Amino acid sequence: MSLTEISRNKAFDGQLVKYKHSSDELQCDMNFNVFLPKEAVNGHQVPGIYFLSGLTCTEDNFIQKSGALAEAAKHGVALIAPDTSPRGVSIEGDSDSWDFGTGAGFYIDATEPKWAKNYRMYSYIVKELPSLVHNQLPVDEDRISIMGHSMGGHGALTIFLKNPTKFKTVSAFSPIANPINCPWGQKAFSNYLGSDESTWKQYDTLELIKSHLNEKVDVLVDVGTADGFLENQLKVNTLQETVTALGRGSEFNIRFQEGYDHSYFFISTFIADHINHHVKSLKA
């Protein structure tokens, strides 16, 4: 598979490049953005951080709104920002609501026949996209981390816990921490995975923590106390209670940021902390 360059912009002495490629996993064309710091532009292999965006987002939201490029350039790390779902696959009902289907792939591999052919965002993020990035771009596959926001925070945490040797570290802004027990997750999982709720647990952060007790992690989570989704959808309080009960509180730095909401204003305020969190391990 080859990458087709769509656009290129100089930023902070590096290059922001948008690529398109044909995805075997998703059976459609997909776009993603990569910020390559000046070290990579000059031909050196650099560490990379994948960012998974939330509901309704594309590959552009994080790149344009987070202020992350300046921080990535300062530390000489690449940023890889994929899309959030297959595009243009024309499945009946995939555009009927903002929280399911287009823009809402939930970073799982669907098993229900209607969705199973195209909605394979877990395998796309874990297998196909890294194969493209690390084979064709100067990003070191042995030095990568993952982070995300909201639905993407759920994706980052679950993908990290299921692949502890692939990614060095993980962080999340306002993650959907317990999707099997919130309306967003229940809607997505019941449609993508079917009615057998036991199959949902493989994509739930709380359930994965309980089943991965022997693997030490270093996790940073930020959520705003004024986030309108905090209680009903995100369940970060439940995440904190769970890791504390399991005696793993020291591995999870969960910060409730007073007065902040769910927006990119919140993300841009704390993005430097998150990139620093990853850089500690990526450059160790």
mmCIF file of C-alpha atoms in Angstrom, residues 20-223:
data_model
loop_
_atom_site.group_PDB
_atom_site.id
_atom_site.type_symbol
_atom_site.label_atom_id
_atom_site.label_comp_id
_atom_site.label_asym_id
_atom_site.label_seq_id
_atom_site.Cartn_x
_atom_site.Cartn_y
_atom_site.Cartn_z
ATOM 1 C CA LYS A 20 -4.703 9.355 1.913
ATOM 2 C CA HIS A 21 -4.507 5.594 1.446
ATOM 3 C CA SER A 22 -6.699 2.651 0.568
ATOM 4 C CA SER A 23 -7.473 0.650 3.709
ATOM 5 C CA ASP A 24 -7.775 -3.121 3.542
ATOM 6 C CA GLU A 25 -9.161 -3.272 7.080
ATOM 7 C CA LEU A 26 -11.916 -0.705 6.493
ATOM 8 C CA GLN A 27 -12.496 -1.304 2.775
ATOM 9 C CA CYS A 28 -12.442 2.402 1.954
ATOM 10 C CA ASP A 29 -10.069 5.311 1.476
ATOM 11 C CA MET A 30 -8.813 6.892 4.705
ATOM 12 C CA ASN A 31 -7.031 10.133 5.561
ATOM 13 C CA PHE A 32 -4.634 10.821 8.413
ATOM 14 C CA ASN A 33 -2.345 13.658 9.470
ATOM 15 C CA VAL A 34 1.295 13.394 10.515
ATOM 16 C CA PHE A 35 3.367 16.141 12.056
ATOM 17 C CA LEU A 36 7.037 15.478 11.370
ATOM 18 C CA PRO A 37 9.431 17.605 13.459
ATOM 19 C CA LYS A 38 12.523 19.081 11.856
ATOM 20 C CA GLU A 39 14.620 16.098 12.972
ATOM 21 C CA ALA A 40 12.430 13.798 10.864
ATOM 22 C CA VAL A 41 12.426 16.215 7.935
ATOM 23 C CA ASN A 42 16.222 16.080 8.096
ATOM 24 C CA GLY A 43 16.173 12.310 7.741
ATOM 25 C CA HIS A 44 16.379 11.105 11.358
ATOM 26 C CA GLN A 45 14.094 8.508 12.927
ATOM 27 C CA VAL A 46 11.954 10.101 15.655
ATOM 28 C CA PRO A 47 9.568 8.833 18.347
ATOM 29 C CA GLY A 48 5.843 9.141 17.662
ATOM 30 C CA ILE A 49 2.603 9.718 19.531
ATOM 31 C CA TYR A 50 -0.725 8.543 18.121
ATOM 32 C CA PHE A 51 -3.754 10.685 18.999
ATOM 33 C CA LEU A 52 -7.264 9.216 18.774
ATOM 34 C CA SER A 53 -10.063 11.768 18.487
ATOM 35 C CA GLY A 54 -13.597 11.696 19.838
ATOM 36 C CA LEU A 55 -17.134 11.469 18.523
ATOM 37 C CA THR A 56 -17.896 13.472 15.344
ATOM 38 C CA CYS A 57 -14.214 14.354 14.844
ATOM 39 C CA THR A 58 -11.994 13.756 11.826
ATOM 40 C CA GLU A 59 -8.223 13.591 11.458
ATOM 41 C CA ASP A 60 -8.106 17.408 11.557
ATOM 42 C CA ASN A 61 -9.613 18.470 14.902
ATOM 43 C CA PHE A 62 -6.675 17.643 17.140
ATOM 44 C CA ILE A 63 -4.071 18.944 14.723
ATOM 45 C CA GLN A 64 -5.838 22.282 14.254
ATOM 46 C CA LYS A 65 -7.165 22.975 17.748
ATOM 47 C CA SER A 66 -4.940 21.398 20.418
ATOM 48 C CA GLY A 67 -1.735 23.416 20.186
ATOM 49 C CA ALA A 68 0.162 20.127 20.178
ATOM 50 C CA LEU A 69 2.443 20.882 17.241
ATOM 51 C CA ALA A 70 4.552 23.381 19.175
ATOM 52 C CA GLU A 71 5.071 20.882 21.999
ATOM 53 C CA ALA A 72 5.873 18.031 19.630
ATOM 54 C CA ALA A 73 8.387 20.216 17.778
ATOM 55 C CA LYS A 74 10.053 21.208 21.060
ATOM 56 C CA HIS A 75 10.668 17.568 21.943
ATOM 57 C CA GLY A 76 11.349 16.275 18.427
ATOM 58 C CA VAL A 77 8.452 13.807 18.330
ATOM 59 C CA ALA A 78 6.016 13.011 15.533
ATOM 60 C CA LEU A 79 2.244 13.181 15.944
ATOM 61 C CA ILE A 80 -0.034 10.801 14.055
ATOM 62 C CA ALA A 81 -3.740 11.733 13.948
ATOM 63 C CA PRO A 82 -6.064 9.242 12.208
ATOM 64 C CA ASP A 83 -9.756 9.572 11.407
ATOM 65 C CA THR A 84 -12.428 8.202 13.757
ATOM 66 C CA SER A 85 -14.366 5.853 11.450
ATOM 67 C CA PRO A 86 -14.606 4.539 7.912
ATOM 68 C CA ARG A 87 -15.803 7.140 5.417
ATOM 69 C CA GLY A 88 -18.107 6.832 2.434
ATOM 70 C CA VAL A 89 -18.998 3.172 2.904
ATOM 71 C CA SER A 90 -22.755 3.831 2.524
ATOM 72 C CA ILE A 91 -24.154 1.477 5.135
ATOM 73 C CA GLU A 92 -27.832 2.101 5.863
ATOM 74 C CA GLY A 93 -28.115 3.991 9.139
ATOM 75 C CA ASP A 94 -24.431 4.920 9.475
ATOM 76 C CA SER A 95 -25.191 8.648 9.315
ATOM 77 C CA ASP A 96 -28.482 8.750 11.225
ATOM 78 C CA SER A 97 -26.999 9.946 14.517
ATOM 79 C CA TRP A 98 -23.880 11.780 15.640
ATOM 80 C CA ASP A 99 -22.895 9.214 18.277
ATOM 81 C CA PHE A 100 -22.957 6.070 16.126
ATOM 82 C CA GLY A 101 -21.669 5.141 12.681
ATOM 83 C CA THR A 102 -19.802 7.810 10.729
ATOM 84 C CA GLY A 103 -17.417 9.638 13.065
ATOM 85 C CA ALA A 104 -18.077 7.106 15.824
ATOM 86 C CA GLY A 105 -16.098 3.939 15.157
ATOM 87 C CA PHE A 106 -15.268 3.478 18.876
ATOM 88 C CA TYR A 107 -11.922 1.815 18.040
ATOM 89 C CA ILE A 108 -13.367 -1.697 18.093
ATOM 90 C CA ASP A 109 -13.691 -4.465 15.493
ATOM 91 C CA ALA A 110 -17.397 -4.935 14.779
ATOM 92 C CA THR A 111 -18.741 -8.477 14.638
ATOM 93 C CA GLU A 112 -22.358 -7.868 13.636
ATOM 94 C CA PRO A 113 -22.654 -8.658 9.889
ATOM 95 C CA LYS A 114 -23.961 -5.242 8.899
ATOM 96 C CA TRP A 115 -20.888 -3.497 10.314
ATOM 97 C CA ALA A 116 -18.180 -6.171 10.377
ATOM 98 C CA LYS A 117 -16.819 -5.561 6.874
ATOM 99 C CA ASN A 118 -15.970 -1.889 7.401
ATOM 100 C CA TYR A 119 -16.016 -0.980 11.091
ATOM 101 C CA ARG A 120 -12.677 -2.421 12.142
ATOM 102 C CA MET A 121 -11.078 0.621 13.732
ATOM 103 C CA TYR A 122 -9.247 -1.425 16.365
ATOM 104 C CA SER A 123 -7.299 -3.415 13.766
ATOM 105 C CA TYR A 124 -6.825 -0.297 11.665
ATOM 106 C CA ILE A 125 -5.179 1.595 14.548
ATOM 107 C CA VAL A 126 -3.211 -1.335 15.978
ATOM 108 C CA LYS A 127 -2.071 -3.041 12.766
ATOM 109 C CA GLU A 128 -2.684 -1.355 9.426
ATOM 110 C CA LEU A 129 -1.934 2.294 10.141
ATOM 111 C CA PRO A 130 1.294 1.611 12.092
ATOM 112 C CA SER A 131 2.486 -0.650 9.289
ATOM 113 C CA LEU A 132 2.080 2.218 6.849
ATOM 114 C CA VAL A 133 3.547 4.879 9.130
ATOM 115 C CA HIS A 134 6.625 2.982 10.251
ATOM 116 C CA ASN A 135 7.439 1.493 6.866
ATOM 117 C CA GLN A 136 7.084 4.691 4.874
ATOM 118 C CA LEU A 137 7.803 7.543 7.291
ATOM 119 C CA PRO A 138 10.768 8.304 9.617
ATOM 120 C CA VAL A 139 8.889 7.323 12.795
ATOM 121 C CA ASP A 140 10.522 4.683 15.011
ATOM 122 C CA GLU A 141 8.110 1.792 15.648
ATOM 123 C CA ASP A 142 9.958 0.896 18.855
ATOM 124 C CA ARG A 143 9.311 4.325 20.369
ATOM 125 C CA ILE A 144 5.609 5.090 20.137
ATOM 126 C CA SER A 145 2.904 6.100 22.600
ATOM 127 C CA ILE A 146 -0.834 6.660 22.353
ATOM 128 C CA MET A 147 -3.314 9.182 23.707
ATOM 129 C CA GLY A 148 -6.842 10.338 22.949
ATOM 130 C CA HIS A 149 -9.912 12.373 23.877
ATOM 131 C CA SER A 150 -13.372 11.162 24.921
ATOM 132 C CA MET A 151 -14.180 8.220 22.594
ATOM 133 C CA GLY A 152 -10.521 8.436 21.599
ATOM 134 C CA GLY A 153 -9.508 8.369 25.257
ATOM 135 C CA HIS A 154 -11.425 5.116 25.543
ATOM 136 C CA GLY A 155 -9.635 3.901 22.426
ATOM 137 C CA ALA A 156 -6.185 4.888 23.658
ATOM 138 C CA LEU A 157 -6.621 3.261 27.073
ATOM 139 C CA THR A 158 -8.080 -0.001 25.786
ATOM 140 C CA ILE A 159 -5.614 -0.327 22.919
ATOM 141 C CA PHE A 160 -2.715 0.292 25.301
ATOM 142 C CA LEU A 161 -3.958 -2.255 27.844
ATOM 143 C CA LYS A 162 -4.484 -4.861 25.110
ATOM 144 C CA ASN A 163 -1.061 -4.161 23.549
ATOM 145 C CA PRO A 164 1.254 -3.330 26.480
ATOM 146 C CA THR A 165 4.472 -4.028 24.573
ATOM 147 C CA LYS A 166 3.555 -2.014 21.461
ATOM 148 C CA PHE A 167 3.145 1.395 23.116
ATOM 149 C CA LYS A 168 5.453 2.876 25.753
ATOM 150 C CA THR A 169 2.849 4.986 27.544
ATOM 151 C CA VAL A 170 -0.769 6.138 27.381
ATOM 152 C CA SER A 171 -2.739 9.208 28.370
ATOM 153 C CA ALA A 172 -6.327 10.360 27.951
ATOM 154 C CA PHE A 173 -8.408 13.497 28.084
ATOM 155 C CA SER A 174 -11.975 12.958 29.314
ATOM 156 C CA PRO A 175 -12.070 9.262 28.381
ATOM 157 C CA ILE A 176 -15.199 7.129 28.168
ATOM 158 C CA ALA A 177 -13.744 4.896 30.866
ATOM 159 C CA ASN A 178 -16.546 2.372 31.339
ATOM 160 C CA PRO A 179 -18.452 2.183 28.027
ATOM 161 C CA ILE A 180 -20.369 -0.975 28.878
ATOM 162 C CA ASN A 181 -22.139 1.070 31.573
ATOM 163 C CA CYS A 182 -22.842 4.337 29.740
ATOM 164 C CA PRO A 183 -25.366 5.281 27.015
ATOM 165 C CA TRP A 184 -22.761 6.079 24.326
ATOM 166 C CA GLY A 185 -20.950 2.797 24.820
ATOM 167 C CA GLN A 186 -24.085 0.690 25.128
ATOM 168 C CA LYS A 187 -25.475 2.114 21.880
ATOM 169 C CA ALA A 188 -22.234 1.489 19.996
ATOM 170 C CA PHE A 189 -21.408 -1.913 21.448
ATOM 171 C CA SER A 190 -24.912 -3.360 21.064
ATOM 172 C CA ASN A 191 -24.929 -2.399 17.374
ATOM 173 C CA TYR A 192 -21.317 -3.236 16.511
ATOM 174 C CA LEU A 193 -20.866 -6.299 18.737
ATOM 175 C CA GLY A 194 -24.383 -7.628 19.288
ATOM 176 C CA SER A 195 -26.468 -8.437 22.329
ATOM 177 C CA ASP A 196 -23.979 -10.727 24.112
ATOM 178 C CA GLU A 197 -22.628 -8.251 26.650
ATOM 179 C CA SER A 198 -19.804 -10.586 27.655
ATOM 180 C CA THR A 199 -18.102 -9.713 24.360
ATOM 181 C CA TRP A 200 -18.191 -6.011 25.217
ATOM 182 C CA LYS A 201 -15.746 -6.358 28.094
ATOM 183 C CA GLN A 202 -12.735 -6.740 25.781
ATOM 184 C CA TYR A 203 -13.154 -3.047 24.875
ATOM 185 C CA ASP A 204 -13.832 -1.641 28.343
ATOM 186 C CA THR A 205 -11.002 0.020 30.290
ATOM 187 C CA LEU A 206 -12.287 -0.985 33.725
ATOM 188 C CA GLU A 207 -12.705 -4.623 32.720
ATOM 189 C CA LEU A 208 -9.266 -4.723 31.094
ATOM 190 C CA ILE A 209 -7.618 -3.293 34.213
ATOM 191 C CA LYS A 210 -9.197 -6.056 36.271
ATOM 192 C CA SER A 211 -7.862 -8.724 33.905
ATOM 193 C CA HIS A 212 -4.368 -7.240 33.502
ATOM 194 C CA LEU A 213 -3.343 -7.123 37.139
ATOM 195 C CA ASN A 214 0.253 -8.215 36.590
ATOM 196 C CA GLU A 215 1.170 -5.535 34.044
ATOM 197 C CA LYS A 216 2.506 -2.300 35.510
ATOM 198 C CA VAL A 217 1.397 0.830 33.673
ATOM 199 C CA ASP A 218 2.009 4.582 33.790
ATOM 200 C CA VAL A 219 -1.243 6.333 32.896
ATOM 201 C CA LEU A 220 -2.176 10.027 32.879
ATOM 202 C CA VAL A 221 -5.872 10.981 32.739
ATOM 203 C CA ASP A 222 -7.264 14.514 32.829
ATOM 204 C CA VAL A 223 -10.947 15.392 33.033
#
